[in-house]
GROMACS .gro file of C-alpha atoms in nm:
model
  357
    1UNK     CA    1  12.810   9.607   9.683
    2UNK     CA    2  12.904   9.956   9.721
    3UNK     CA    3  12.995   9.959   9.346
    4UNK     CA    4  12.667   9.795   9.244
    5UNK     CA    5  12.460  10.039   9.431
    6UNK     CA    6  12.634  10.324   9.301
    7UNK     CA    7  12.597  10.217   8.949
    8UNK     CA    8  12.224  10.139   8.987
    9UNK     CA    9  12.160  10.501   9.118
   10UNK     CA   10  12.349  10.679   8.843
   11UNK     CA   11  12.101  10.522   8.588
   12UNK     CA   12  11.791  10.629   8.800
   13UNK     CA   13  11.554  10.838   8.609
   14UNK     CA   14  11.324  10.925   8.888
   15UNK     CA   15  11.374  10.957   9.283
   16UNK     CA   16  11.480  10.629   9.419
   17UNK     CA   17  11.593  10.525   9.776
   18UNK     CA   18  11.934  10.411   9.652
   19UNK     CA   19  12.017  10.775   9.579
   20UNK     CA   20  12.011  10.814   9.963
   21UNK     CA   21  12.223  10.491   9.997
   22UNK     CA   22  11.906  10.300  10.119
   23UNK     CA   23  11.935   9.906  10.014
   24UNK     CA   24  11.597   9.761  10.004
   25UNK     CA   25  11.638   9.407   9.904
   26UNK     CA   26  11.254   9.369   9.849
   27UNK     CA   27  11.274   9.655   9.580
   28UNK     CA   28  11.176   9.470   9.268
   29UNK     CA   29  11.420   9.716   9.062
   30UNK     CA   30  11.728   9.495   9.180
   31UNK     CA   31  11.614   9.200   9.006
   32UNK     CA   32  11.448   9.352   8.714
   33UNK     CA   33  11.757   9.529   8.609
   34UNK     CA   34  11.988   9.262   8.724
   35UNK     CA   35  12.162   9.489   9.002
   36UNK     CA   36  12.171   9.193   9.218
   37UNK     CA   37  12.077   8.814   9.200
   38UNK     CA   38  11.825   8.654   9.436
   39UNK     CA   39  12.094   8.491   9.621
   40UNK     CA   40  12.272   8.811   9.680
   41UNK     CA   41  11.968   8.962   9.807
   42UNK     CA   42  11.905   8.705  10.031
   43UNK     CA   43  12.268   8.741  10.157
   44UNK     CA   44  12.213   9.116  10.192
   45UNK     CA   45  11.889   9.019  10.410
   46UNK     CA   46  12.078   8.769  10.635
   47UNK     CA   47  12.400   8.965  10.675
   48UNK     CA   48  12.428   9.034  11.065
   49UNK     CA   49  12.053   8.981  11.099
   50UNK     CA   50  11.907   9.146  11.410
   51UNK     CA   51  11.679   8.932  11.631
   52UNK     CA   52  11.335   8.999  11.706
   53UNK     CA   53  11.209   9.027  12.054
   54UNK     CA   54  10.978   8.784  12.142
   55UNK     CA   55  10.731   8.775  12.452
   56UNK     CA   56  10.803   8.545  12.754
   57UNK     CA   57  10.628   8.185  12.732
   58UNK     CA   58  10.402   8.295  13.007
   59UNK     CA   59  10.286   8.606  12.810
   60UNK     CA   60  10.253   8.405  12.480
   61UNK     CA   61  10.008   8.162  12.671
   62UNK     CA   62   9.837   8.460  12.820
   63UNK     CA   63   9.770   8.596  12.465
   64UNK     CA   64   9.693   8.266  12.317
   65UNK     CA   65   9.378   8.250  12.546
   66UNK     CA   66   9.212   8.475  12.304
   67UNK     CA   67   9.285   8.254  11.990
   68UNK     CA   68   8.907   8.193  11.968
   69UNK     CA   69   8.668   8.234  11.683
   70UNK     CA   70   8.334   8.372  11.834
   71UNK     CA   71   8.258   8.698  12.047
   72UNK     CA   72   8.086   8.496  12.277
   73UNK     CA   73   8.393   8.284  12.361
   74UNK     CA   74   8.639   8.583  12.363
   75UNK     CA   75   8.398   8.768  12.617
   76UNK     CA   76   8.395   8.467  12.841
   77UNK     CA   77   8.789   8.443  12.807
   78UNK     CA   78   8.798   8.828  12.914
   79UNK     CA   79   8.564   8.761  13.213
   80UNK     CA   80   8.828   8.487  13.323
   81UNK     CA   81   9.109   8.750  13.297
   82UNK     CA   82   8.987   9.062  13.444
   83UNK     CA   83   9.260   9.279  13.516
   84UNK     CA   84   9.086   9.507  13.743
   85UNK     CA   85   9.223   9.408  14.063
   86UNK     CA   86   9.346   9.575  14.399
   87UNK     CA   87   9.700   9.477  14.362
   88UNK     CA   88   9.758   9.606  14.010
   89UNK     CA   89  10.106   9.699  13.923
   90UNK     CA   90  10.125   9.928  13.614
   91UNK     CA   91  10.482   9.801  13.540
   92UNK     CA   92  10.449   9.438  13.618
   93UNK     CA   93  10.097   9.381  13.480
   94UNK     CA   94  10.153   9.646  13.174
   95UNK     CA   95  10.154   9.380  12.897
   96UNK     CA   96   9.866   9.172  13.033
   97UNK     CA   97   9.650   9.486  13.083
   98UNK     CA   98   9.739   9.606  12.737
   99UNK     CA   99   9.635   9.259  12.591
  100UNK     CA  100   9.289   9.282  12.790
  101UNK     CA  101   9.231   9.642  12.670
  102UNK     CA  102   9.318   9.575  12.314
  103UNK     CA  103   9.105   9.247  12.284
  104UNK     CA  104   8.813   9.412  12.463
  105UNK     CA  105   8.838   9.755  12.217
  106UNK     CA  106   8.876   9.534  11.901
  107UNK     CA  107   8.575   9.289  12.028
  108UNK     CA  108   8.337   9.571  12.022
  109UNK     CA  109   8.405   9.670  11.685
  110UNK     CA  110   8.313   9.303  11.565
  111UNK     CA  111   8.012   9.310  11.780
  112UNK     CA  112   7.855   9.613  11.653
  113UNK     CA  113   7.957   9.554  11.286
  114UNK     CA  114   8.211   9.830  11.234
  115UNK     CA  115   8.446   9.577  11.100
  116UNK     CA  116   8.205   9.505  10.805
  117UNK     CA  117   8.213   9.862  10.672
  118UNK     CA  118   8.457  10.078  10.485
  119UNK     CA  119   8.609  10.379  10.722
  120UNK     CA  120   8.837  10.694  10.703
  121UNK     CA  121   9.213  10.688  10.748
  122UNK     CA  122   9.144  10.854  11.108
  123UNK     CA  123   8.890  10.572  11.188
  124UNK     CA  124   9.126  10.299  11.127
  125UNK     CA  125   9.398  10.473  11.332
  126UNK     CA  126   9.186  10.558  11.628
  127UNK     CA  127   8.997  10.232  11.652
  128UNK     CA  128   9.230   9.955  11.498
  129UNK     CA  129   9.601  10.066  11.527
  130UNK     CA  130   9.552  10.256  11.851
  131UNK     CA  131   9.693   9.933  11.989
  132UNK     CA  132  10.031  10.058  11.890
  133UNK     CA  133   9.994  10.369  12.052
  134UNK     CA  134   9.863  10.205  12.375
  135UNK     CA  135  10.133   9.957  12.369
  136UNK     CA  136  10.371  10.246  12.457
  137UNK     CA  137  10.185  10.359  12.749
  138UNK     CA  138  10.426  10.124  12.960
  139UNK     CA  139  10.729  10.278  12.803
  140UNK     CA  140  10.864  10.583  13.038
  141UNK     CA  141  11.044  10.838  12.814
  142UNK     CA  142  10.891  10.757  12.475
  143UNK     CA  143  10.542  10.816  12.333
  144UNK     CA  144  10.353  10.736  12.009
  145UNK     CA  145  10.260  11.067  11.868
  146UNK     CA  146   9.945  11.075  11.636
  147UNK     CA  147   9.824  11.335  11.385
  148UNK     CA  148  10.031  11.406  11.101
  149UNK     CA  149  10.336  11.513  11.319
  150UNK     CA  150  10.648  11.631  11.157
  151UNK     CA  151  10.964  11.419  11.168
  152UNK     CA  152  11.215  11.625  11.354
  153UNK     CA  153  11.482  11.424  11.179
  154UNK     CA  154  11.369  11.537  10.818
  155UNK     CA  155  11.348  11.885  10.946
  156UNK     CA  156  11.671  11.887  11.070
  157UNK     CA  157  11.820  11.761  10.716
  158UNK     CA  158  11.621  12.015  10.501
  159UNK     CA  159  11.724  12.284  10.719
  160UNK     CA  160  12.084  12.200  10.775
  161UNK     CA  161  12.229  12.460  10.523
  162UNK     CA  162  11.960  12.738  10.638
  163UNK     CA  163  12.146  13.068  10.707
  164UNK     CA  164  12.101  13.431  10.796
  165UNK     CA  165  12.019  13.683  10.526
  166UNK     CA  166  12.308  13.800  10.330
  167UNK     CA  167  12.338  13.774   9.942
  168UNK     CA  168  12.008  13.614   9.932
  169UNK     CA  169  11.759  13.619  10.208
  170UNK     CA  170  11.716  13.361  10.489
  171UNK     CA  171  11.532  13.054  10.331
  172UNK     CA  172  11.222  12.970  10.460
  173UNK     CA  173  11.209  12.715  10.753
  174UNK     CA  174  11.092  12.376  10.606
  175UNK     CA  175  10.920  12.123  10.824
  176UNK     CA  176  11.022  11.796  10.661
  177UNK     CA  177  10.819  11.479  10.610
  178UNK     CA  178  10.505  11.433  10.823
  179UNK     CA  179  10.402  11.076  10.960
  180UNK     CA  180  10.082  10.957  11.097
  181UNK     CA  181  10.252  10.816  11.407
  182UNK     CA  182  10.598  10.894  11.537
  183UNK     CA  183  10.781  10.721  11.809
  184UNK     CA  184  10.941  10.991  11.983
  185UNK     CA  185  11.092  11.087  12.307
  186UNK     CA  186  10.899  11.301  12.569
  187UNK     CA  187  10.945  11.649  12.447
  188UNK     CA  188  11.042  11.837  12.753
  189UNK     CA  189  11.152  12.174  12.583
  190UNK     CA  190  11.502  12.131  12.716
  191UNK     CA  191  11.651  11.912  12.441
  192UNK     CA  192  11.584  11.795  12.107
  193UNK     CA  193  11.391  11.444  12.133
  194UNK     CA  194  11.512  11.162  11.961
  195UNK     CA  195  11.296  10.971  11.740
  196UNK     CA  196  11.279  10.573  11.672
  197UNK     CA  197  11.028  10.517  11.405
  198UNK     CA  198  10.700  10.590  11.264
  199UNK     CA  199  10.408  10.471  11.041
  200UNK     CA  200  10.218  10.578  10.751
  201UNK     CA  201   9.865  10.491  10.684
  202UNK     CA  202   9.598  10.470  10.397
  203UNK     CA  203   9.242  10.369  10.471
  204UNK     CA  204   9.225  10.113  10.188
  205UNK     CA  205   9.423   9.798  10.110
  206UNK     CA  206   9.598   9.826   9.780
  207UNK     CA  207   9.810   9.524   9.763
  208UNK     CA  208  10.179   9.515   9.700
  209UNK     CA  209  10.135   9.699   9.353
  210UNK     CA  210   9.932   9.994   9.465
  211UNK     CA  211  10.067  10.326   9.394
  212UNK     CA  212  10.034  10.461   9.752
  213UNK     CA  213  10.182  10.150   9.875
  214UNK     CA  214  10.474  10.168   9.672
  215UNK     CA  215  10.536  10.548   9.708
  216UNK     CA  216  10.496  10.533  10.100
  217UNK     CA  217  10.625  10.211  10.171
  218UNK     CA  218  10.954  10.222   9.942
  219UNK     CA  219  11.031  10.583   9.942
  220UNK     CA  220  10.873  10.791  10.211
  221UNK     CA  221  10.898  10.555  10.504
  222UNK     CA  222  11.248  10.451  10.425
  223UNK     CA  223  11.373  10.813  10.399
  224UNK     CA  224  11.182  10.926  10.729
  225UNK     CA  225  11.345  10.616  10.896
  226UNK     CA  226  11.676  10.721  10.765
  227UNK     CA  227  11.655  11.074  10.880
  228UNK     CA  228  11.573  10.924  11.222
  229UNK     CA  229  11.851  10.683  11.231
  230UNK     CA  230  12.099  10.954  11.115
  231UNK     CA  231  12.008  11.163  11.435
  232UNK     CA  232  12.056  10.849  11.651
  233UNK     CA  233  12.399  10.777  11.505
  234UNK     CA  234  12.516  11.136  11.561
  235UNK     CA  235  12.369  11.097  11.941
  236UNK     CA  236  12.624  10.788  11.974
  237UNK     CA  237  12.886  10.969  11.776
  238UNK     CA  238  12.912  10.694  11.545
  239UNK     CA  239  13.090  10.464  11.763
  240UNK     CA  240  13.085  10.095  11.800
  241UNK     CA  241  12.695  10.111  11.893
  242UNK     CA  242  12.620  10.220  11.549
  243UNK     CA  243  12.554   9.892  11.376
  244UNK     CA  244  12.316   9.787  11.690
  245UNK     CA  245  12.091  10.079  11.603
  246UNK     CA  246  11.786  10.049  11.390
  247UNK     CA  247  11.444  10.251  11.339
  248UNK     CA  248  11.108  10.081  11.306
  249UNK     CA  249  10.769  10.164  11.165
  250UNK     CA  250  10.451  10.043  10.985
  251UNK     CA  251  10.276  10.077  10.670
  252UNK     CA  252   9.900  10.059  10.757
  253UNK     CA  253   9.625   9.996  10.470
  254UNK     CA  254   9.304   9.960  10.624
  255UNK     CA  255   9.321   9.663  10.827
  256UNK     CA  256   9.686   9.543  10.712
  257UNK     CA  257   9.994   9.640  10.831
  258UNK     CA  258  10.345   9.572  10.739
  259UNK     CA  259  10.643   9.629  10.987
  260UNK     CA  260  10.949   9.788  10.836
  261UNK     CA  261  11.289   9.806  10.976
  262UNK     CA  262  11.598  10.010  10.879
  263UNK     CA  263  11.972   9.972  11.008
  264UNK     CA  264  12.319  10.046  10.885
  265UNK     CA  265  12.493   9.723  10.894
  266UNK     CA  266  12.813   9.859  10.717
  267UNK     CA  267  12.918  10.214  10.701
  268UNK     CA  268  12.725  10.425  10.455
  269UNK     CA  269  12.508  10.205  10.346
  270UNK     CA  270  12.140  10.159  10.494
  271UNK     CA  271  11.937   9.844  10.480
  272UNK     CA  272  11.558   9.782  10.478
  273UNK     CA  273  11.407   9.492  10.638
  274UNK     CA  274  11.034   9.384  10.618
  275UNK     CA  275  10.825   9.146  10.793
  276UNK     CA  276  10.526   8.964  10.659
  277UNK     CA  277  10.200   9.121  10.586
  278UNK     CA  278   9.945   9.085  10.873
  279UNK     CA  279   9.587   9.148  10.776
  280UNK     CA  280   9.329   9.168  11.036
  281UNK     CA  281   9.001   8.996  10.926
  282UNK     CA  282   8.663   9.144  10.928
  283UNK     CA  283   8.518   8.819  11.039
  284UNK     CA  284   8.554   8.724  11.395
  285UNK     CA  285   8.598   8.363  11.296
  286UNK     CA  286   8.955   8.461  11.214
  287UNK     CA  287   8.989   8.663  11.511
  288UNK     CA  288   9.265   8.453  11.674
  289UNK     CA  289   9.480   8.399  11.352
  290UNK     CA  290   9.484   8.740  11.237
  291UNK     CA  291   9.428   8.975  11.544
  292UNK     CA  292   9.677   8.833  11.753
  293UNK     CA  293   9.956   8.840  11.498
  294UNK     CA  294   9.889   9.210  11.475
  295UNK     CA  295   9.913   9.267  11.837
  296UNK     CA  296  10.238   9.073  11.849
  297UNK     CA  297  10.374   9.300  11.573
  298UNK     CA  298  10.293   9.600  11.788
  299UNK     CA  299  10.443   9.437  12.095
  300UNK     CA  300  10.777   9.381  11.905
  301UNK     CA  301  10.798   9.717  11.767
  302UNK     CA  302  10.768   9.873  12.142
  303UNK     CA  303  11.036   9.644  12.226
  304UNK     CA  304  11.264   9.737  11.948
  305UNK     CA  305  11.239  10.107  12.047
  306UNK     CA  306  11.307  10.042  12.419
  307UNK     CA  307  11.641   9.825  12.337
  308UNK     CA  308  11.732  10.109  12.080
  309UNK     CA  309  11.677  10.379  12.349
  310UNK     CA  310  11.876  10.172  12.611
  311UNK     CA  311  12.188  10.151  12.351
  312UNK     CA  312  12.165  10.536  12.287
  313UNK     CA  313  12.161  10.618  12.651
  314UNK     CA  314  12.426  10.384  12.770
  315UNK     CA  315  12.726  10.587  12.834
  316UNK     CA  316  13.035  10.432  12.688
  317UNK     CA  317  13.271  10.713  12.807
  318UNK     CA  318  13.214  10.677  13.192
  319UNK     CA  319  13.561  10.698  13.341
  320UNK     CA  320  13.627  10.862  13.651
  321UNK     CA  321  14.015  10.890  13.574
  322UNK     CA  322  13.968  11.034  13.246
  323UNK     CA  323  13.978  11.416  13.207
  324UNK     CA  324  13.990  11.456  12.824
  325UNK     CA  325  13.645  11.604  12.842
  326UNK     CA  326  13.825  11.952  12.977
  327UNK     CA  327  13.961  12.000  12.646
  328UNK     CA  328  13.698  11.846  12.438
  329UNK     CA  329  13.428  12.075  12.593
  330UNK     CA  330  13.607  12.387  12.502
  331UNK     CA  331  13.695  12.289  12.136
  332UNK     CA  332  13.568  12.491  11.851
  333UNK     CA  333  13.306  12.326  11.641
  334UNK     CA  334  13.410  12.228  11.284
  335UNK     CA  335  13.329  12.476  11.022
  336UNK     CA  336  13.010  12.432  10.805
  337UNK     CA  337  13.041  12.209  10.497
  338UNK     CA  338  13.035  12.389  10.158
  339UNK     CA  339  12.695  12.294  10.006
  340UNK     CA  340  12.690  12.139   9.676
  341UNK     CA  341  12.524  12.452   9.503
  342UNK     CA  342  12.774  12.707   9.651
  343UNK     CA  343  12.937  12.940   9.384
  344UNK     CA  344  13.309  13.026   9.424
  345UNK     CA  345  13.414  13.400   9.480
  346UNK     CA  346  13.500  13.404   9.086
  347UNK     CA  347  13.160  13.304   8.967
  348UNK     CA  348  12.945  13.532   9.216
  349UNK     CA  349  12.718  13.752   9.007
  350UNK     CA  350  12.907  14.065   8.963
  351UNK     CA  351  12.614  14.286   9.023
  352UNK     CA  352  12.626  14.168   9.380
  353UNK     CA  353  13.001  14.311   9.428
  354UNK     CA  354  12.867  14.645   9.268
  355UNK     CA  355  12.605  14.655   9.519
  356UNK     CA  356  12.848  14.614   9.785
  357UNK     CA  357  13.048  14.902   9.700
   0.00000   0.00000   0.00000
């Protein structure tokens, strides 16, 4: 597999995810140019495939009460499941409370005719896909940040060879990729927060062939997820937890969404996994069959982030008899790597040497 990916990236005339060792089995190029057969791509998809978290049977039954086809029926169901009760527990009842909140918010959009009109990207993010942001409310320690937030993982990568002024001036600080939504640890100012995924959004559905969908779904988002995963891998020091980690995100186009995951099942090679497209209908007649799957995708995404955070924070080195940390913490850090574009002393412009003297 390594050789196949390497040969394909050598032939790329344009930017391609394989150049960053990201293998996307759903990229049509692999079949078009005979890099892999369909069976080989399916084998890549299935190799140590990570499981999807599903809600409990009780929560599925609760959600399925809203598998309805009219605003009147949905309002009746909401009335029967009023969560404004005196014994409300923000943790125990969080999922049901989120379901009620999301159903009611979307119900109003149908009742007032907003689903029949075209809107801006910001409208879809705040009125429809805010279900993702609110799903993270129950999750202590991580939040969904909106508003074109810069990916810290990307910022770290593009600035890793930044230096103080010497022969040349200090390079300008770059911000890296920006996301419409980022799943990030609380930024308390004491530590660099970890990131677990994000989303890219566009106001119009283009289909699987649209330029924006291809650019952001097959290039930008995988690059962002890789930068985030690299930071998580460094956090666990590339130990046996590495293959368990993954990052997750969405591609939103109007009322549709595709969930995208990225993991590293083998050393050096990153794999993209994709879920079926979910498209919320603009007709309330299809409320149950389209809205509920979109809500389930949001819930699953939140659970994936929670799982990864638990893995990262699990301390594999707890041992009261091990005092090796005394020496380790006093070790000098490794020297910086030589950038690929660095010059040897013999090739440095002689004018710099004359200026030095």
